[in-house]
């Protein structure tokens, strides 16, 4: 059995076994309500009191307040509400309060969102002001000095969640003091807990929120520190729990669990030292350097928590890196967990002034102070496996020439696509409608597989092929002049089924013919199929490439099963066919639950399992495939090629699967649209069939 390696601890951590035991005890033996005055209540109250006392000692709370709540987002709300209510009162009393709500450019979104929300709701109308950070991600003290006199509130996190970069809190405090700033100061300590020494009451920090689930306690439990004498307004009113500061019957399981983590921290016998954690980070970084040539680290290790790595790899998107790591069962995240479903650039890395490719392609790898040797060693081995998978797929440079692909390849970018027709036997290929975004990918693919590009053609005139041709260098065949469509002057002349003759390029046993796409039109289409001597019979045309649906123009020279390969693909259809249009495809019919898979495969012994993840994911996979079966690897970029074959053969059931069920659903729908009645997608993908994690 393979195990997941969990390296996403900045998003959330596993729960410490002692914390689970404490929570179980709080729910089982000591289930009472700590506000009850009877014996059962008193037994529960001990848990609450001990956890608080431990937190007070550990964080240096002194005479300040320390209340339990649901987590940092609530703590941030409470701090912002408390500060803004006090500021409004002061202003109403005629005191100067400043005009700015200052927050660090790399704060968690909960901070600016709360500031904007309560500023609006309380009618304060102060100005939100983003405090810049330098290229290391550290707040600019000079910029703070400039605004501190006008600041009503200042919010600066202790350590950043995406990069682990540690703030210069002493420097910030000094600037606030030297400028005589009256600002209330919140420091988000979420990522600092257990990793940085905190002695809160010895600083002028007014508010410090914490979340238990970032350090081995469960989700839904947190704490807020408020300095003695600092204004406070309760966010939640009711039964008066937490000394009236936060009403609602306490989350006793959460408090007990957090208490167990705090006790372990205080004892100092459970977690690794900073030096040990730094050596773990160094080993992971060395593995990344060896496996992923050109990797750059986006966080300065000497200014960051030793538990966070943030990196980008030239030529690879964060999606591709996420996918290959996930296939190798190494859980990491793209930028921050909140934004990793969208491949948006990281605002944290943007604020540090990093170029777009780094901020949009960033991966965060984070572990916790419980990490152990075995997990780090296993992670290093998996990183090596990912590197090998990416090299074999030509996504990163390799000394060895990869095994050449054959047939049709579709590269897609946001609704548009480029196509490549590859003939492995002759190592020659043709590129159709290349997009500028694909130049680097096509170039490295061709070089890595040692292909010779016979032609770069487009369905539109003057479509800007020059950049690709230039990039291809000696891999481009410059023997002949080409027209505005890139069509070579030395193309041969062939016969089509409508009697017309057309120019064609020979590629192994296949012909690519160039035909007008409608009359009096500047658009062209390309037909691809097996040659029959000097002609391309309609029945042999497997693919037609065109910039728009062209049934009318191509009907007589192709056939009902010819796949139409679009140059735009907004709906992720991959390809359509001359006769495909069944509008009534019902997505639900194409879904197969993983619990029903075994029975389905027994009922259909001829069914094929098809993995539609990319080849590097297939190669990096360590988990057993669904139902312990072998699977055919057909990435979506090769779907058109395989679909053409499947549609021509007798229809056997096809069960597509991927990581989450998203890509496989697109594949199943594509096949159903094309008329294949037995195409299914495995619901929930591989993710729902994975074993439990080995966490760091
Ligand atoms: N602040 C920081 C720095 C964080 O990393 C997070 C969580 O990602 C939060 C605040 C919000 O914490 P929670 O979602 O537990 O309320």
XYZ file of C-alpha atoms and ligand atoms in Angstrom:
712
model
C 0.000 0.000 0.000
C 1.306 3.454 -0.835
C 0.927 6.369 1.495
C 0.229 9.993 0.956
C 2.917 12.396 2.068
C 1.229 15.473 3.436
C 3.324 18.597 2.835
C 0.614 21.234 3.108
C 0.767 22.005 6.827
C 0.417 25.770 6.355
C -3.092 25.075 5.030
C -3.950 22.750 7.873
C -2.190 20.070 9.880
C -2.928 16.566 11.000
C -4.186 16.337 14.579
C -1.669 15.361 17.268
C -2.566 11.925 18.728
C -2.512 13.455 22.237
C -4.942 16.120 20.980
C -7.294 13.462 19.602
C -7.127 11.665 22.955
C -7.878 14.905 24.812
C -10.809 15.705 22.526
C -12.155 12.175 22.924
C -11.925 12.528 26.691
C -13.738 15.884 26.549
C -16.518 14.354 24.497
C -16.639 11.096 26.415
C -15.675 11.179 30.085
C -15.779 14.905 30.652
C -18.715 15.912 28.490
C -20.125 18.497 30.884
C -20.902 22.143 30.229
C -18.120 24.132 31.915
C -20.668 26.776 32.992
C -22.641 24.222 35.044
C -21.887 24.410 38.735
C -22.451 20.712 39.404
C -19.719 18.104 39.464
C -20.053 17.155 35.782
C -19.664 20.815 34.811
C -16.721 21.306 37.121
C -14.899 18.343 35.573
C -15.225 20.023 32.175
C -14.244 23.430 33.534
C -10.870 22.025 34.576
C -10.093 21.364 30.907
C -10.930 24.950 30.050
C -8.952 26.450 32.897
C -5.882 24.303 32.283
C -5.828 25.030 28.570
C -6.134 28.766 29.196
C -3.499 28.786 31.911
C -1.107 26.971 29.605
C -1.777 29.433 26.762
C -1.300 32.379 29.123
C 2.130 31.093 30.201
C 3.257 30.003 26.778
C 2.313 33.194 24.939
C 3.263 35.576 27.729
C -0.276 36.942 28.029
C 0.491 38.697 31.338
C -2.477 40.781 32.450
C -4.004 40.695 28.985
C -7.085 38.747 27.833
C -6.910 35.322 26.233
C -10.212 34.001 24.931
C -11.038 30.844 23.017
C -13.021 31.214 19.815
C -13.565 29.414 16.503
C -10.293 30.388 14.847
C -8.260 33.213 13.413
C -10.913 34.564 11.073
C -13.131 35.156 14.097
C -10.187 36.536 16.081
C -9.415 38.967 13.262
C -13.075 40.100 13.158
C -13.115 40.640 16.894
C -9.855 42.577 16.849
C -10.924 44.776 13.940
C -14.379 45.375 15.411
C -12.868 46.224 18.808
C -10.361 48.649 17.304
C -12.822 50.332 14.959
C -15.539 50.753 17.605
C -12.986 52.431 19.893
C -11.736 54.634 17.057
C -15.284 55.754 16.287
C -15.890 56.606 19.938
C -12.651 58.575 20.097
C -13.471 60.441 16.935
C -17.000 61.203 18.170
C -15.392 62.593 21.311
C -13.345 64.964 19.170
C -10.015 63.154 19.473
C -7.744 62.835 16.419
C -7.577 59.175 15.351
C -5.692 59.281 12.053
C -7.120 58.502 8.634
C -5.592 55.194 7.590
C -6.218 51.501 8.202
C -2.782 50.128 7.342
C -2.268 46.453 6.508
C 0.668 44.534 5.116
C 0.478 43.736 1.405
C 0.940 40.019 2.147
C -1.660 39.672 4.937
C -4.142 36.811 4.747
C -7.306 38.011 2.933
C -9.224 37.826 6.208
C -7.458 41.014 7.294
C -8.215 43.502 4.474
C -11.674 41.975 4.023
C -12.512 42.485 7.717
C -11.086 45.989 7.719
C -13.183 46.941 4.684
C -16.304 45.276 6.102
C -16.297 46.852 9.564
C -15.055 50.205 8.255
C -18.133 50.308 6.023
C -20.567 48.913 8.590
C -19.439 51.270 11.331
C -19.492 54.240 8.945
C -15.913 55.152 9.799
C -14.887 55.813 6.204
C -11.195 55.548 6.914
C -8.872 54.748 4.002
C -7.450 51.239 3.648
C -3.743 51.509 2.984
C -1.572 48.626 1.791
C 1.874 48.611 3.364
C 4.440 47.413 0.784
C 6.916 44.613 1.403
C 10.426 44.367 -0.048
C 11.649 41.662 -2.468
C 12.099 39.334 0.517
C 8.491 39.814 1.618
C 9.455 41.846 4.684
C 7.413 44.990 5.459
C 9.038 48.219 4.377
C 9.809 50.057 7.605
C 10.463 53.218 5.620
C 6.960 53.093 4.133
C 5.562 52.417 7.602
C 7.459 55.412 9.011
C 5.822 57.595 6.345
C 2.262 56.540 7.214
C 2.466 55.683 10.909
C 1.469 59.178 12.115
C -1.817 58.946 10.121
C -2.475 55.299 10.973
C -5.546 54.515 13.094
C -4.847 50.781 12.994
C -1.861 48.748 11.768
C -2.115 45.041 10.850
C 1.084 43.103 10.217
C 1.253 39.309 10.360
C 4.006 37.551 12.337
C 4.832 35.064 9.561
C 3.371 34.640 6.126
C 1.344 31.579 5.187
C 2.549 31.317 1.570
C 6.238 32.008 2.082
C 6.839 31.596 5.820
C 8.612 34.979 5.737
C 8.999 36.258 9.286
C 8.094 39.874 9.998
C 10.404 42.239 11.810
C 7.963 42.852 14.661
C 10.611 44.592 16.797
C 11.359 46.926 13.883
C 7.656 47.693 13.398
C 7.245 48.355 17.117
C 10.234 50.701 17.053
C 8.778 52.662 14.123
C 5.402 52.974 15.880
C 7.201 54.243 18.994
C 9.550 56.672 17.275
C 6.745 58.217 15.189
C 4.550 58.564 18.287
C 1.844 56.577 16.486
C -1.368 56.027 18.458
C -2.422 53.238 16.099
C -3.917 50.033 17.456
C -1.735 47.135 16.300
C -2.902 43.670 15.301
C -0.436 40.882 14.609
C -1.873 37.756 12.959
C 0.083 35.015 14.758
C -1.519 32.042 12.987
C 1.643 30.734 11.298
C 3.898 31.689 14.198
C 2.330 29.448 16.845
C 4.812 26.773 17.864
C 7.415 28.058 15.424
C 8.384 31.477 16.836
C 8.891 32.449 20.456
C 6.115 34.798 21.531
C 6.016 36.926 24.674
C 3.045 39.063 23.803
C 2.632 41.250 26.881
C 6.242 42.410 26.656
C 5.410 43.997 23.272
C 2.956 46.737 22.307
C 0.928 44.307 20.167
C -2.763 44.995 20.920
C -4.428 42.008 19.267
C -3.058 38.581 18.292
C -5.358 35.964 16.671
C -4.470 32.224 16.466
C -5.946 29.135 14.769
C -5.538 25.683 16.321
C -5.629 23.699 13.071
C -2.353 25.180 11.824
C -0.550 23.395 14.652
C -1.971 19.920 15.199
C -5.284 20.894 16.843
C -8.576 20.415 14.965
C -10.349 23.000 12.845
C -12.872 25.293 14.518
C -10.822 26.209 17.573
C -8.722 29.334 17.994
C -7.639 32.004 20.430
C -7.463 35.769 20.597
C -5.013 37.685 22.758
C -5.915 41.286 23.693
C -3.396 43.444 25.528
C -4.317 44.744 28.983
C -6.005 48.133 28.604
C -6.590 47.756 24.845
C -10.169 48.466 23.708
C -12.349 45.392 23.375
C -15.848 44.838 22.005
C -17.397 41.381 21.952
C -18.327 40.094 18.523
C -20.793 37.545 19.849
C -23.169 38.279 22.753
C -25.289 35.753 24.617
C -24.796 33.555 27.662
C -21.699 35.406 28.836
C -19.167 32.605 28.390
C -15.450 33.467 28.252
C -16.084 36.190 30.843
C -18.641 37.784 28.540
C -16.004 38.256 25.831
C -17.210 35.508 23.541
C -20.598 33.994 24.223
C -21.730 30.554 23.184
C -21.133 27.227 24.918
C -17.454 26.456 24.501
C -16.094 24.038 21.908
C -14.752 21.780 24.633
C -13.379 19.068 22.335
C -11.454 21.735 20.432
C -10.243 23.457 23.582
C -9.096 20.166 25.091
C -7.229 19.282 21.885
C -5.622 22.716 21.620
C -4.756 22.476 25.303
C -2.906 19.198 24.634
C -0.900 20.825 21.818
C -0.055 23.849 23.987
C 1.004 21.541 26.824
C 3.291 19.639 24.443
C 4.791 22.931 23.293
C 5.346 24.027 26.865
C 6.974 20.725 27.857
C 9.259 20.949 24.830
C 9.405 17.173 24.359
C 7.274 16.689 21.265
C 8.308 19.038 18.490
C 11.539 19.383 16.525
C 13.977 22.212 17.028
C 14.374 24.983 14.447
C 17.788 23.560 13.499
C 16.339 20.109 12.793
C 13.507 21.635 10.773
C 16.011 23.735 8.789
C 17.941 20.608 7.892
C 14.714 18.972 6.669
C 14.016 22.011 4.502
C 17.551 21.885 3.104
C 17.097 18.234 2.128
C 13.807 18.943 0.379
C 15.380 21.921 -1.404
C 18.329 19.782 -2.576
C 15.941 17.174 -3.945
C 13.944 19.824 -5.756
C 17.139 21.286 -7.278
C 18.238 17.856 -8.481
C 14.833 16.825 -9.855
C 13.627 20.078 -11.376
C 16.410 21.902 -13.237
C 16.158 25.678 -12.972
C 13.904 25.605 -9.873
C 13.912 28.958 -8.074
C 12.927 29.472 -4.467
C 10.542 32.341 -3.916
C 11.129 32.656 -0.187
C 14.446 33.666 1.327
C 15.292 30.734 3.624
C 17.236 32.909 6.065
C 14.199 35.132 6.644
C 11.491 32.491 6.713
C 10.105 29.786 8.976
C 12.148 26.616 8.421
C 8.950 24.706 7.613
C 7.970 26.447 4.366
C 9.372 26.191 0.828
C 7.894 28.186 -2.020
C 9.247 27.571 -5.511
C 8.628 27.891 -9.237
C 10.057 25.958 -12.184
C 10.663 27.641 -15.551
C 8.300 26.338 -18.214
C 5.965 24.610 -15.769
C 2.652 25.948 -14.512
C 1.590 25.476 -10.915
C -1.252 23.278 -12.212
C 1.223 20.892 -13.869
C 3.414 20.766 -10.778
C 0.412 20.241 -8.510
C -0.815 17.425 -10.724
C 2.497 15.575 -10.858
C 3.014 15.891 -7.093
C -0.524 14.750 -6.470
C -0.014 11.707 -8.696
C 3.060 10.869 -6.615
C 0.819 11.299 -3.543
C 2.756 14.308 -2.290
C 0.227 16.902 -1.157
C 1.386 20.453 -1.770
C -0.483 23.588 -2.750
C -0.320 26.212 -5.454
C 0.373 29.502 -3.700
C -2.126 29.521 -0.862
C -4.765 26.840 -0.344
C -7.612 29.352 -0.773
C -6.529 30.355 -4.242
C -5.146 27.075 -5.498
C -8.305 26.021 -7.337
C -7.903 29.058 -9.581
C -4.454 29.234 -11.129
C -4.347 32.955 -10.314
C -0.996 34.546 -9.581
C -0.156 34.780 -5.899
C -0.751 38.285 -4.556
C 1.893 37.592 -1.925
C 4.577 36.901 -4.528
C 3.276 39.763 -6.683
C 3.729 42.088 -3.707
C 7.342 40.887 -3.457
C 7.822 42.045 -7.055
C 8.420 38.585 -8.515
C 7.814 38.134 -12.264
C 4.437 36.746 -13.318
C 5.761 33.293 -14.282
C 6.998 32.831 -10.735
C 3.926 34.174 -8.958
C 1.529 32.260 -11.229
C 3.603 29.067 -11.187
C 4.413 28.917 -7.486
C 4.162 25.797 -5.364
C 4.166 25.840 -1.585
C 5.542 22.869 0.290
C 5.083 23.115 4.043
C 5.540 20.739 6.931
C 5.141 21.074 10.677
C 7.430 20.773 13.685
C 6.340 17.153 14.121
C 7.987 16.147 10.819
C 10.227 13.080 10.943
C 13.223 11.683 9.088
C 11.297 8.922 7.361
C 8.697 11.268 5.893
C 11.287 13.724 4.626
C 13.327 10.883 3.070
C 10.176 9.491 1.433
C 9.267 12.975 0.170
C 12.732 13.381 -1.384
C 12.365 10.050 -3.197
C 8.949 11.078 -4.522
C 10.317 14.436 -5.703
C 12.931 12.521 -7.710
C 10.124 10.379 -9.170
C 8.214 13.530 -10.208
C 11.326 14.940 -11.895
C 11.820 11.726 -13.853
C 8.159 11.728 -14.946
C 8.388 15.337 -16.135
C 11.638 14.635 -18.002
C 10.156 11.614 -19.747
C 7.223 13.793 -20.847
C 9.550 16.476 -22.235
C 8.198 19.070 -19.828
C 11.629 19.721 -18.400
C 14.943 19.397 -20.223
C 16.455 15.958 -20.357
C 19.801 14.652 -21.631
C 18.106 11.637 -23.125
C 15.814 11.738 -26.129
C 12.326 10.659 -25.077
C 10.334 7.882 -26.717
C 8.548 9.645 -29.592
C 4.801 10.064 -29.628
C 2.784 9.288 -32.704
C -0.499 10.641 -34.048
C -2.434 13.748 -33.150
C -1.684 16.014 -30.192
C -3.862 18.896 -28.975
C -2.432 21.686 -26.851
C -5.001 23.961 -25.261
C -4.974 27.382 -23.660
C -8.128 29.021 -22.391
C -10.454 28.040 -25.158
C -7.933 28.083 -28.001
C -5.753 25.244 -29.199
C -2.762 24.303 -31.272
C -2.500 20.909 -32.993
C 0.487 18.751 -33.881
C 0.453 15.796 -36.277
C 3.331 13.463 -35.413
C 4.787 10.583 -37.409
C 7.094 8.642 -35.121
C 8.498 6.379 -37.865
C 9.934 9.284 -39.860
C 10.335 11.546 -36.803
C 8.601 14.308 -38.701
C 5.605 16.396 -37.777
C 3.380 19.283 -38.821
C 2.137 22.041 -36.515
C -1.335 23.467 -37.152
C -2.494 26.845 -35.836
C 0.233 27.324 -33.195
C -0.637 29.777 -30.452
C 2.098 32.106 -29.193
C 1.511 30.694 -25.680
C 2.572 27.279 -26.953
C 5.830 28.303 -28.610
C 8.071 27.156 -25.759
C 6.091 23.963 -25.214
C 6.132 22.975 -28.905
C 9.809 23.830 -29.237
C 10.883 21.769 -26.238
C 8.614 18.897 -27.262
C 10.084 18.792 -30.766
C 13.655 19.068 -29.489
C 13.218 16.514 -26.738
C 11.669 13.949 -29.118
C 14.075 14.908 -31.888
C 11.323 15.617 -34.406
C 11.771 17.533 -37.649
C 8.919 19.988 -38.315
C 7.918 19.782 -41.969
C 5.532 22.731 -41.888
C 3.850 25.197 -39.550
C 0.472 25.930 -41.111
C -2.550 27.999 -40.135
C -6.210 28.167 -41.047
C -6.009 31.978 -41.148
C -3.548 33.965 -43.263
C -0.647 35.759 -41.586
C -1.347 34.143 -38.231
C 2.100 34.899 -36.842
C 4.037 31.641 -37.228
C 7.390 33.397 -37.426
C 8.144 33.242 -33.701
C 7.680 29.475 -33.603
C 9.632 28.919 -36.814
C 12.457 30.982 -35.346
C 12.342 29.069 -32.045
C 12.406 25.692 -33.806
C 15.799 26.510 -35.372
C 17.354 23.446 -37.012
C 14.274 21.386 -36.187
C 12.298 23.290 -38.842
C 12.473 22.220 -42.456
C 13.345 25.368 -44.385
C 13.656 23.673 -47.768
C 10.653 25.380 -49.344
C 9.060 28.828 -49.460
C 5.656 29.096 -47.840
C 2.577 31.229 -48.481
C 0.689 33.385 -45.941
C -0.814 30.213 -44.406
C 2.606 28.629 -43.996
C 1.679 26.226 -46.768
C 4.876 25.070 -48.539
C 5.328 25.892 -52.218
C 6.621 22.361 -52.901
C 3.409 20.639 -51.693
C 2.273 17.815 -53.963
C -1.032 17.839 -55.822
C -3.657 15.214 -54.963
C -7.241 14.330 -55.905
C -10.197 14.725 -53.555
C -13.512 12.840 -53.749
C -15.382 15.846 -55.155
C -13.087 15.779 -58.170
C -11.133 18.830 -57.076
C -7.405 18.731 -56.729
C -5.667 20.049 -53.625
C -2.171 20.645 -52.343
C -0.958 18.085 -49.802
C 1.980 17.264 -47.568
C 2.990 13.640 -47.076
C 3.638 12.553 -43.488
C 4.515 8.871 -43.352
C 1.490 7.021 -44.727
C -0.755 10.034 -44.183
C -1.603 13.091 -46.212
C -2.447 16.563 -44.940
C -4.447 18.342 -47.623
C -5.175 22.058 -47.734
C -8.671 23.058 -48.892
C -10.661 26.298 -48.972
C -13.114 26.534 -46.094
C -16.165 27.854 -47.929
C -16.204 29.822 -51.133
C -14.850 33.343 -51.436
C -13.483 33.017 -47.969
C -10.014 33.629 -46.674
C -10.269 30.699 -44.231
C -8.639 27.372 -45.018
C -9.162 23.916 -43.626
C -6.791 20.946 -43.477
C -7.793 17.333 -43.962
C -5.746 14.489 -42.517
C -6.076 10.877 -43.547
C -4.455 7.803 -45.049
C -3.265 8.300 -48.642
C -4.583 6.121 -51.408
C -1.916 6.567 -54.047
C -2.274 10.138 -55.283
C -5.642 10.788 -53.658
C -7.280 11.284 -50.287
C -10.668 9.503 -50.401
C -13.433 11.047 -48.263
C -13.777 7.764 -46.363
C -10.119 7.940 -45.293
C -10.265 11.438 -43.819
C -9.893 11.041 -40.042
C -9.502 14.668 -39.003
C -10.433 18.100 -40.335
C -8.879 21.225 -38.849
C -10.763 24.456 -39.218
C -11.322 27.742 -37.432
C -15.101 27.288 -37.459
C -17.623 24.512 -37.989
C -17.351 23.706 -41.684
C -19.714 20.810 -42.331
C -20.987 22.353 -45.556
C -17.607 23.091 -47.025
C -16.114 19.740 -46.054
C -19.104 17.397 -46.294
C -18.317 15.998 -49.745
C -14.624 15.484 -49.097
C -14.810 13.900 -45.618
C -17.119 11.409 -43.864
C -19.530 11.152 -40.954
C -16.807 10.002 -38.585
C -14.281 12.631 -39.532
C -13.430 14.481 -36.356
C -13.561 18.253 -36.577
C -10.633 19.706 -34.694
C -11.344 23.316 -33.809
C -8.827 26.065 -33.297
C -11.109 27.487 -30.617
C -12.511 25.231 -27.898
C -14.258 27.361 -25.288
C -16.507 24.526 -24.183
C -13.763 21.925 -23.793
C -15.279 19.762 -26.468
C -11.864 18.660 -27.781
C -13.389 17.704 -31.107
C -16.772 17.200 -32.729
C -17.781 15.128 -35.703
C -19.668 15.737 -38.897
C -22.651 13.928 -37.413
C -22.280 14.742 -33.738
C -24.871 17.005 -32.199
C -26.933 14.984 -29.768
C -27.902 17.932 -27.568
C -29.616 15.654 -25.078
C -26.445 14.196 -23.532
C -27.184 13.802 -19.816
C -24.044 14.179 -17.716
C -25.459 12.058 -14.883
C -25.749 9.016 -17.188
C -22.023 9.149 -17.793
C -21.111 9.030 -14.100
C -19.935 5.853 -12.448
C -19.495 5.773 -8.666
C -16.295 4.195 -7.387
C -18.373 1.890 -5.180
C -20.090 0.549 -8.312
C -16.887 0.128 -10.332
C -16.083 -3.467 -9.372
C -19.568 -4.672 -10.234
C -19.492 -2.726 -13.490
C -16.176 -4.261 -14.526
C -17.426 -7.739 -13.693
C -20.546 -7.184 -15.750
C -18.453 -5.787 -18.629
C -15.212 -7.793 -18.832
C -14.372 -6.068 -22.120
C -14.511 -2.594 -20.535
C -11.339 -0.503 -20.699
C -10.089 1.760 -17.954
C -8.646 4.925 -19.436
C -6.477 7.303 -17.421
C -6.924 10.789 -18.897
C -4.327 12.447 -16.738
C -1.229 13.771 -18.450
C 1.631 11.297 -19.129
C 3.769 12.782 -16.355
C 0.961 12.145 -13.858
C 0.569 8.603 -15.144
C 4.329 8.061 -14.827
C 4.527 9.558 -11.330
C 1.573 7.589 -9.966
C 2.330 5.508 -6.896
C -1.186 4.515 -5.805
C -2.826 1.408 -7.237
C -5.196 2.197 -10.090
C -8.971 1.751 -9.661
C -10.063 -1.821 -9.050
C -6.378 -2.853 -9.176
C -6.651 -2.934 -12.978
C -4.250 -1.882 -15.706
C -5.243 1.319 -17.459
C -4.579 2.837 -20.829
C -2.948 6.272 -20.612
C -4.792 8.699 -22.890
C -4.249 12.278 -21.755
C -6.838 14.793 -22.919
C -4.265 16.155 -25.353
C -4.448 12.762 -27.148
C -8.205 12.247 -26.828
C -8.996 13.180 -30.427
C -6.496 10.606 -31.755
C -7.914 7.797 -29.636
C -11.545 8.876 -30.075
C -11.128 8.475 -33.801
C -9.968 4.875 -33.293
C -12.596 3.992 -30.685
C -15.405 5.260 -32.886
C -14.271 3.143 -35.802
C -13.917 -0.067 -33.772
C -16.704 -2.027 -32.115
C -17.935 -0.025 -29.124
C -16.713 -1.508 -25.845
C -17.375 0.344 -22.565
C -14.796 3.005 -21.723
C -14.337 4.100 -18.104
C -12.344 7.309 -17.941
C -10.735 8.395 -14.715
C -8.450 11.170 -13.510
C -7.502 12.752 -10.207
C -10.836 14.306 -9.243
C -13.343 13.225 -11.872
C -13.316 16.560 -13.620
C -11.186 15.800 -16.673
C -12.602 12.300 -17.057
C -16.119 13.764 -17.195
C -15.071 15.993 -20.083
C -13.654 12.964 -21.885
C -16.787 10.877 -21.317
C -19.034 13.680 -22.543
C -16.855 14.193 -25.595
C -17.146 10.511 -26.531
C -20.901 10.495 -25.909
C -21.318 13.562 -28.095
C -19.381 11.774 -30.801
C -21.861 8.911 -30.611
C -20.098 6.464 -28.250
C -22.914 5.193 -26.002
C -20.761 3.475 -23.397
C -18.376 6.161 -22.180
C -18.289 6.763 -18.423
C -16.409 8.918 -15.934
C -15.311 7.580 -12.555
C -16.941 9.894 -10.029
C -14.511 11.535 -7.582
C -11.519 10.122 -9.466
C -8.453 8.641 -7.823
C -8.727 11.097 -4.915
C -11.618 9.200 -3.369
C -9.830 5.876 -3.596
C -6.578 6.968 -1.878
C -5.210 5.543 1.354
C -4.544 7.684 4.429
C -1.651 10.158 4.587
C 1.811 9.997 6.061
C 1.953 13.524 7.381
C 4.750 15.874 8.317
N -4.196 34.173 8.912
C -3.275 33.377 8.369
C -1.856 33.839 8.248
C -3.644 32.127 7.884
O -2.723 31.325 7.318
C -4.999 31.725 7.991
C -5.437 30.439 7.423
O -5.085 30.090 6.311
C -5.918 32.592 8.603
C -5.477 33.803 9.052
C -7.367 32.213 8.762
O -7.458 31.147 9.656
P -8.832 30.305 9.811
O -9.262 29.944 8.435
O -8.439 29.128 10.620
O -9.818 31.164 10.495
